[in-house]
PDB file of C-alpha atoms and ligand atoms in Angstrom:
ATOM      1  CA  MET A  40      95.586  87.527 102.672  1.00 93.00           C
ATOM      2  CA  GLN A  41      95.967  91.548 102.804  1.00 94.00           C
ATOM      3  CA  LYS A  42      93.892  92.451 106.007  1.00 97.00           C
ATOM      4  CA  ASP A  43      91.808  94.861 104.391  1.00 97.00           C
ATOM      5  CA  LEU A  44      90.051  92.631 102.263  1.00 98.00           C
ATOM      6  CA  GLU A  45      86.988  90.707 102.678  1.00 97.00           C
ATOM      7  CA  SER A  46      88.142  87.985 100.603  1.00 97.00           C
ATOM      8  CA  ILE A  47      90.264  86.555  97.503  1.00 98.00           C
ATOM      9  CA  LEU A  48      88.209  86.331  94.280  1.00 98.00           C
ATOM     10  CA  PHE A  49      91.573  84.957  92.096  1.00 98.00           C
ATOM     11  CA  ASP A  50      94.484  84.076  93.443  1.00 98.00           C
ATOM     12  CA  GLU A  51      98.030  84.386  91.892  1.00 98.00           C
ATOM     13  CA  GLU A  52      97.767  81.150  89.942  1.00 98.00           C
ATOM     14  CA  GLN A  53      94.201  81.857  88.332  1.00 98.00           C
ATOM     15  CA  ILE A  54      95.301  85.116  86.934  1.00 98.00           C
ATOM     16  CA  GLN A  55      98.478  83.773  85.546  1.00 98.00           C
ATOM     17  CA  GLN A  56      96.707  80.735  84.011  1.00 98.00           C
ATOM     18  CA  ARG A  57      93.916  82.780  82.304  1.00 98.00           C
ATOM     19  CA  ILE A  58      96.530  85.459  81.033  1.00 98.00           C
ATOM     20  CA  GLN A  59      98.373  82.498  79.376  1.00 98.00           C
ATOM     21  CA  GLU A  60      95.046  81.503  77.533  1.00 98.00           C
ATOM     22  CA  LEU A  61      94.383  84.979  76.565  1.00 98.00           C
ATOM     23  CA  GLY A  62      97.967  85.486  75.310  1.00 98.00           C
ATOM     24  CA  LYS A  63      97.411  82.611  73.075  1.00 98.00           C
ATOM     25  CA  GLN A  64      94.417  83.887  71.738  1.00 98.00           C
ATOM     26  CA  LEU A  65      95.503  87.161  70.963  1.00 98.00           C
ATOM     27  CA  ALA A  66      98.522  85.689  69.170  1.00 98.00           C
ATOM     28  CA  VAL A  67      96.381  84.067  66.786  1.00 98.00           C
ATOM     29  CA  GLU A  68      94.682  87.224  66.192  1.00 98.00           C
ATOM     30  CA  TYR A  69      97.777  89.675  65.341  1.00 98.00           C
ATOM     31  CA  ASN A  70     100.090  87.309  63.590  1.00 97.00           C
ATOM     32  CA  GLU A  71     102.058  89.379  61.208  1.00 95.00           C
ATOM     33  CA  LYS A  72      99.767  92.571  62.241  1.00 98.00           C
ATOM     34  CA  ASN A  73     102.671  94.095  64.057  1.00 98.00           C
ATOM     35  CA  PRO A  74     100.190  95.456  66.303  1.00 98.00           C
ATOM     36  CA  LEU A  75     100.044  98.090  69.061  1.00 98.00           C
ATOM     37  CA  PHE A  76      99.474  97.390  72.599  1.00 98.00           C
ATOM     38  CA  ILE A  77      98.422 100.119  74.844  1.00 98.00           C
ATOM     39  CA  CYS A  78      98.646  99.912  78.296  1.00 98.00           C
ATOM     40  CA  VAL A  79      96.150 102.235  80.189  1.00 97.00           C
ATOM     41  CA  LEU A  80      98.325 103.270  83.294  1.00 96.00           C
ATOM     42  CA  LYS A  81      98.045 102.848  86.090  1.00 95.00           C
ATOM     43  CA  GLY A  82      95.584  99.906  86.583  1.00 96.00           C
ATOM     44  CA  ALA A  83      96.904  97.862  83.558  1.00 98.00           C
ATOM     45  CA  VAL A  84     100.286  97.552  84.219  1.00 98.00           C
ATOM     46  CA  LEU A  85     100.605  94.342  86.120  1.00 98.00           C
ATOM     47  CA  PHE A  86      98.351  92.683  83.342  1.00 98.00           C
ATOM     48  CA  MET A  87     100.262  94.339  80.629  1.00 98.00           C
ATOM     49  CA  ALA A  88     103.624  93.056  81.772  1.00 98.00           C
ATOM     50  CA  ASP A  89     102.364  89.733  82.168  1.00 98.00           C
ATOM     51  CA  LEU A  90     100.204  89.701  79.002  1.00 98.00           C
ATOM     52  CA  ILE A  91     102.985  90.688  76.348  1.00 98.00           C
ATOM     53  CA  LYS A  92     105.268  87.610  77.482  1.00 98.00           C
ATOM     54  CA  ARG A  93     102.208  85.228  76.378  1.00 98.00           C
ATOM     55  CA  VAL A  94     101.599  86.910  73.270  1.00 98.00           C
ATOM     56  CA  ASP A  95     104.172  85.303  70.991  1.00 98.00           C
ATOM     57  CA  VAL A  96     103.966  87.660  67.787  1.00 98.00           C
ATOM     58  CA  PRO A  97     106.199  90.722  66.970  1.00 98.00           C
ATOM     59  CA  LEU A  98     104.452  93.398  68.622  1.00 98.00           C
ATOM     60  CA  GLU A  99     104.804  96.983  70.000  1.00 98.00           C
ATOM     61  CA  ILE A 100     103.918  98.683  73.386  1.00 98.00           C
ATOM     62  CA  ASP A 101     103.227 102.088  74.212  1.00 98.00           C
ATOM     63  CA  PHE A 102     101.095 103.580  77.388  1.00 98.00           C
ATOM     64  CA  MET A 103      98.843 106.168  78.160  1.00 97.00           C
ATOM     65  CA  ALA A 104      96.988 107.347  81.231  1.00 95.00           C
ATOM     66  CA  THR A 105      93.879 108.168  81.968  1.00 89.00           C
ATOM     67  CA  SER A 106      91.925 108.984  85.265  1.00 82.00           C
ATOM     68  CA  SER A 107      88.398 108.972  85.874  1.00 80.00           C
ATOM     69  CA  TYR A 108      88.291 107.773  89.413  1.00 66.00           C
ATOM     70  CA  GLY A 109      90.865 109.658  91.195  1.00 61.00           C
ATOM     71  CA  ASP A 110      90.846 108.910  95.055  1.00 64.00           C
ATOM     72  CA  ALA A 111      86.929 108.706  94.819  1.00 64.00           C
ATOM     73  CA  SER A 112      85.024 105.127  95.074  1.00 64.00           C
ATOM     74  CA  LYS A 113      82.725 106.068  92.048  1.00 65.00           C
ATOM     75  CA  SER A 114      83.532 106.996  88.624  1.00 65.00           C
ATOM     76  CA  SER A 115      83.460 110.782  88.238  1.00 66.00           C
ATOM     77  CA  GLY A 116      82.165 110.181  84.660  1.00 71.00           C
ATOM     78  CA  VAL A 117      84.684 112.342  83.147  1.00 80.00           C
ATOM     79  CA  VAL A 118      87.733 110.811  81.608  1.00 89.00           C
ATOM     80  CA  ARG A 119      91.345 112.839  81.728  1.00 88.00           C
ATOM     81  CA  ILE A 120      94.285 111.824  79.606  1.00 92.00           C
ATOM     82  CA  LEU A 121      97.257 112.498  82.464  1.00 94.00           C
ATOM     83  CA  LYS A 122      99.931 111.176  79.745  1.00 97.00           C
ATOM     84  CA  ASP A 123      99.461 110.653  75.990  1.00 97.00           C
ATOM     85  CA  LEU A 124     101.148 107.780  73.721  1.00 98.00           C
ATOM     86  CA  ASP A 125     104.837 108.512  72.446  1.00 97.00           C
ATOM     87  CA  ARG A 126     103.662 107.936  68.883  1.00 97.00           C
ATOM     88  CA  PRO A 127     100.794 107.969  66.140  1.00 97.00           C
ATOM     89  CA  VAL A 128      98.736 105.109  66.062  1.00 98.00           C
ATOM     90  CA  GLU A 129      97.722 106.058  62.280  1.00 98.00           C
ATOM     91  CA  GLY A 130      97.027 102.879  60.485  1.00 98.00           C
ATOM     92  CA  ARG A 131      98.009 100.514  63.082  1.00 98.00           C
ATOM     93  CA  HIS A 132      96.588  97.706  64.574  1.00 98.00           C
ATOM     94  CA  VAL A 133      95.563  98.893  68.165  1.00 98.00           C
ATOM     95  CA  VAL A 134      94.932  96.516  71.310  1.00 98.00           C
ATOM     96  CA  ILE A 135      93.929  98.425  74.194  1.00 98.00           C
ATOM     97  CA  VAL A 136      94.825  96.575  77.639  1.00 98.00           C
ATOM     98  CA  GLU A 137      92.823  97.545  80.306  1.00 98.00           C
ATOM     99  CA  ASP A 138      92.656  95.866  83.863  1.00 98.00           C
ATOM    100  CA  ILE A 139      89.059  96.610  84.431  1.00 97.00           C
ATOM    101  CA  VAL A 140      85.488  97.776  82.409  1.00 97.00           C
ATOM    102  CA  ASP A 141      83.378  99.009  85.081  1.00 95.00           C
ATOM    103  CA  SER A 142      80.987 102.197  83.922  1.00 94.00           C
ATOM    104  CA  GLY A 143      82.707 101.601  80.197  1.00 96.00           C
ATOM    105  CA  LEU A 144      83.543 105.465  80.370  1.00 94.00           C
ATOM    106  CA  THR A 145      87.438 104.852  80.060  1.00 94.00           C
ATOM    107  CA  LEU A 146      87.295 102.547  77.233  1.00 96.00           C
ATOM    108  CA  ARG A 147      84.683 104.322  75.294  1.00 95.00           C
ATOM    109  CA  TYR A 148      86.583 107.392  75.612  1.00 94.00           C
ATOM    110  CA  LEU A 149      89.708 105.466  74.493  1.00 96.00           C
ATOM    111  CA  ARG A 150      88.441 103.834  71.639  1.00 97.00           C
ATOM    112  CA  GLU A 151      86.628 106.977  70.060  1.00 95.00           C
ATOM    113  CA  THR A 152      89.829 108.734  70.369  1.00 96.00           C
ATOM    114  CA  LEU A 153      91.962 105.967  68.959  1.00 97.00           C
ATOM    115  CA  LEU A 154      89.583 105.584  66.034  1.00 98.00           C
ATOM    116  CA  HIS A 155      89.511 109.623  65.523  1.00 97.00           C
ATOM    117  CA  ARG A 156      93.471 109.367  64.871  1.00 98.00           C
ATOM    118  CA  LYS A 157      92.906 106.726  62.149  1.00 98.00           C
ATOM    119  CA  ALA A 158      94.287 103.513  64.151  1.00 98.00           C
ATOM    120  CA  ALA A 159      93.332 100.662  61.590  1.00 98.00           C
ATOM    121  CA  SER A 160      91.699  99.080  64.029  1.00 98.00           C
ATOM    122  CA  VAL A 161      90.729  99.147  67.709  1.00 98.00           C
ATOM    123  CA  LYS A 162      90.323  96.132  69.962  1.00 98.00           C
ATOM    124  CA  ILE A 163      89.959  95.724  73.770  1.00 98.00           C
ATOM    125  CA  VAL A 164      91.457  92.943  76.389  1.00 98.00           C
ATOM    126  CA  SER A 165      90.521  93.592  79.890  1.00 98.00           C
ATOM    127  CA  LEU A 166      91.386  91.209  82.548  1.00 98.00           C
ATOM    128  CA  PHE A 167      88.331  91.943  84.220  1.00 98.00           C
ATOM    129  CA  ASP A 168      84.669  92.768  83.309  1.00 98.00           C
ATOM    130  CA  LYS A 169      82.432  93.852  85.502  1.00 98.00           C
ATOM    131  CA  PRO A 170      79.011  93.926  83.504  1.00 98.00           C
ATOM    132  CA  GLU A 171      76.379  95.145  86.371  1.00 97.00           C
ATOM    133  CA  GLY A 172      78.593  98.714  86.263  1.00 96.00           C
ATOM    134  CA  ARG A 173      77.989  99.442  82.833  1.00 96.00           C
ATOM    135  CA  GLN A 174      76.773 102.858  82.139  1.00 95.00           C
ATOM    136  CA  VAL A 175      77.401 103.103  77.759  1.00 95.00           C
ATOM    137  CA  ASP A 176      77.397 100.094  75.621  1.00 96.00           C
ATOM    138  CA  ILE A 177      80.868  98.898  75.485  1.00 97.00           C
ATOM    139  CA  GLU A 178      82.379  95.201  75.597  1.00 97.00           C
ATOM    140  CA  PRO A 179      85.788  94.078  75.678  1.00 98.00           C
ATOM    141  CA  ASP A 180      86.810  91.667  72.746  1.00 98.00           C
ATOM    142  CA  TRP A 181      88.326  89.127  75.344  1.00 98.00           C
ATOM    143  CA  PHE A 182      88.309  89.335  78.871  1.00 98.00           C
ATOM    144  CA  GLY A 183      89.841  87.333  81.694  1.00 98.00           C
ATOM    145  CA  PHE A 184      87.000  86.953  84.386  1.00 98.00           C
ATOM    146  CA  ARG A 185      83.429  88.521  85.071  1.00 98.00           C
ATOM    147  CA  VAL A 186      83.393  90.097  88.657  1.00 98.00           C
ATOM    148  CA  PRO A 187      80.578  90.765  90.588  1.00 96.00           C
ATOM    149  CA  ASN A 188      79.531  94.342  91.459  1.00 95.00           C
ATOM    150  CA  ALA A 189      81.923  94.695  94.210  1.00 96.00           C
ATOM    151  CA  PHE A 190      84.712  97.141  95.276  1.00 96.00           C
ATOM    152  CA  ILE A 191      87.996  94.995  93.898  1.00 97.00           C
ATOM    153  CA  VAL A 192      91.545  95.790  94.400  1.00 98.00           C
ATOM    154  CA  GLY A 193      94.901  94.194  93.725  1.00 98.00           C
ATOM    155  CA  TYR A 194      96.739  93.222  90.842  1.00 98.00           C
ATOM    156  CA  GLY A 195      96.803  96.654  89.476  1.00 98.00           C
ATOM    157  CA  LEU A 196      93.811  97.519  90.682  1.00 98.00           C
ATOM    158  CA  ASP A 197      93.577 100.836  93.426  1.00 96.00           C
ATOM    159  CA  TYR A 198      91.621 102.141  95.914  1.00 95.00           C
ATOM    160  CA  ALA A 199      92.993 105.295  96.515  1.00 94.00           C
ATOM    161  CA  GLU A 200      96.415 104.511  95.089  1.00 95.00           C
ATOM    162  CA  ARG A 201      96.651 101.672  97.484  1.00 97.00           C
ATOM    163  CA  TYR A 202      96.881  97.388  97.056  1.00 98.00           C
ATOM    164  CA  ARG A 203      98.204  97.823  93.443  1.00 98.00           C
ATOM    165  CA  ASN A 204     100.963  95.518  94.406  1.00 98.00           C
ATOM    166  CA  LEU A 205      99.126  92.427  95.551  1.00 98.00           C
ATOM    167  CA  PRO A 206      99.758  89.430  93.180  1.00 98.00           C
ATOM    168  CA  TYR A 207      96.183  88.434  93.689  1.00 98.00           C
ATOM    169  CA  VAL A 208      92.444  90.291  93.533  1.00 98.00           C
ATOM    170  CA  GLY A 209      90.233  90.261  96.281  1.00 98.00           C
ATOM    171  CA  ILE A 210      86.914  92.442  97.432  1.00 98.00           C
ATOM    172  CA  LEU A 211      87.834  95.419  99.804  1.00 97.00           C
ATOM    173  CA  LYS A 212      85.903  95.468 102.758  1.00 97.00           C
ATOM    174  CA  ALA A 213      83.498  98.383 102.875  1.00 95.00           C
ATOM    175  CA  GLU A 214      84.566  99.899 106.220  1.00 95.00           C
ATOM    176  CA  ILE A 215      87.789 100.870 104.470  1.00 94.00           C
ATOM    177  CA  TYR A 216      86.154 102.979 101.501  1.00 91.00           C
ATOM    178  CA  GLN A 217      83.131 103.897 104.133  1.00 89.00           C
ATOM    179  CA  GLU A 218      85.922 105.296 106.406  1.00 71.00           C
ATOM    180  CA  SER A 219      85.908 109.340 105.230  1.00 59.00           C
TER     181      SER A 219
HETATM  182  C1  PRP B 825      90.002 102.336  86.649  1.00 62.53           C
HETATM  183  C2  PRP B 825      90.191 101.161  85.930  1.00 62.53           C
HETATM  184  C3  PRP B 825      90.066 101.378  84.552  1.00 62.53           C
HETATM  185  C4  PRP B 825      88.775 102.165  84.610  1.00 62.53           C
HETATM  186  C5  PRP B 825      87.345 101.211  84.578  1.00 62.53           C
HETATM  187  O1  PRP B 825      90.821 103.573  86.416  1.00 62.53           O
HETATM  188  O2  PRP B 825      91.712 100.969  85.940  1.00 62.53           O
HETATM  189  O3  PRP B 825      91.049 102.056  83.824  1.00 62.53           O
HETATM  190  O4  PRP B 825      88.910 102.737  86.099  1.00 62.53           O
HETATM  191  O5  PRP B 825      86.156 102.111  84.789  1.00 62.53           O
HETATM  192  P1  PRP B 825      84.943 102.652  83.996  1.00 62.53           P
HETATM  193  O6  PRP B 825      85.009 101.518  83.028  1.00 62.53           O
HETATM  194  O7  PRP B 825      84.110 102.536  84.972  1.00 62.53           O
HETATM  195  O8  PRP B 825      85.955 103.735  83.200  1.00 62.53           O
HETATM  196  P2  PRP B 825      91.296 104.789  87.076  1.00 62.53           P
HETATM  197  O9  PRP B 825      90.382 105.825  86.428  1.00 62.53           O
HETATM  198  O10 PRP B 825      90.828 104.491  88.545  1.00 62.53           O
HETATM  199  O11 PRP B 825      92.809 105.131  87.055  1.00 62.53           O
HETATM  200  P3  PRP B 825      93.952 104.120  87.571  1.00 62.53           P
HETATM  201  O12 PRP B 825      94.414 102.923  86.658  1.00 62.53           O
HETATM  202  O13 PRP B 825      95.451 104.863  87.483  1.00 62.53           O
HETATM  203  O14 PRP B 825      93.957 103.509  88.989  1.00 62.53           O
HETATM  204 MN1   MN B 826      92.563 102.365  84.878  1.00 62.53          MN
HETATM  205 MG1   MG B 827      92.221 103.564  89.766  1.00 62.53          MG
END
């Protein structure tokens, strides 16, 4: 285990197993709809890559980058688009792929933006859900695991851009993000 972690919540095998189940559910829902899976960079990059391999129907992918946390451990409350989609979403069945829903601010902003651009439907799949963090009323349509109200990192999730490359997810030691 990485030394800055206090404990591991989900190991590589648990994560991959759950993603396989989610992929099957999404394949049923989106059969013959040619959905557009949108990866919310950077956090969702590992989940996106593993998930789409398990969704056994024709689909397209695109990427969007947002930031609400920057290097801080708490959300700034303001969501910024750092990179936009390459192509229009009008008339498309869109699936937003996220790593975690915490306050819900990022997803609310993204969903509103995509609906405003006239997507035919907008649904959300998030690997993790942290219901205790919620500040706005939004829920993922599918999620992998509920997580406690702790600072979690790994498998795409960062603290100050670190730990994204861990193949598992764990709780960061408080001393790490309280240092400065
Ligand atoms: C994190 C995470 C989600 C969002 C969840 O992204 O990856 O996108 O925050 O938090 P919220 O529900 O409170 O909005 P972040 O802004 O840190 O950017 P990153 O994905 O590049 O790490
Ligand atoms: Mn993110
Ligand atoms: Mg982040």
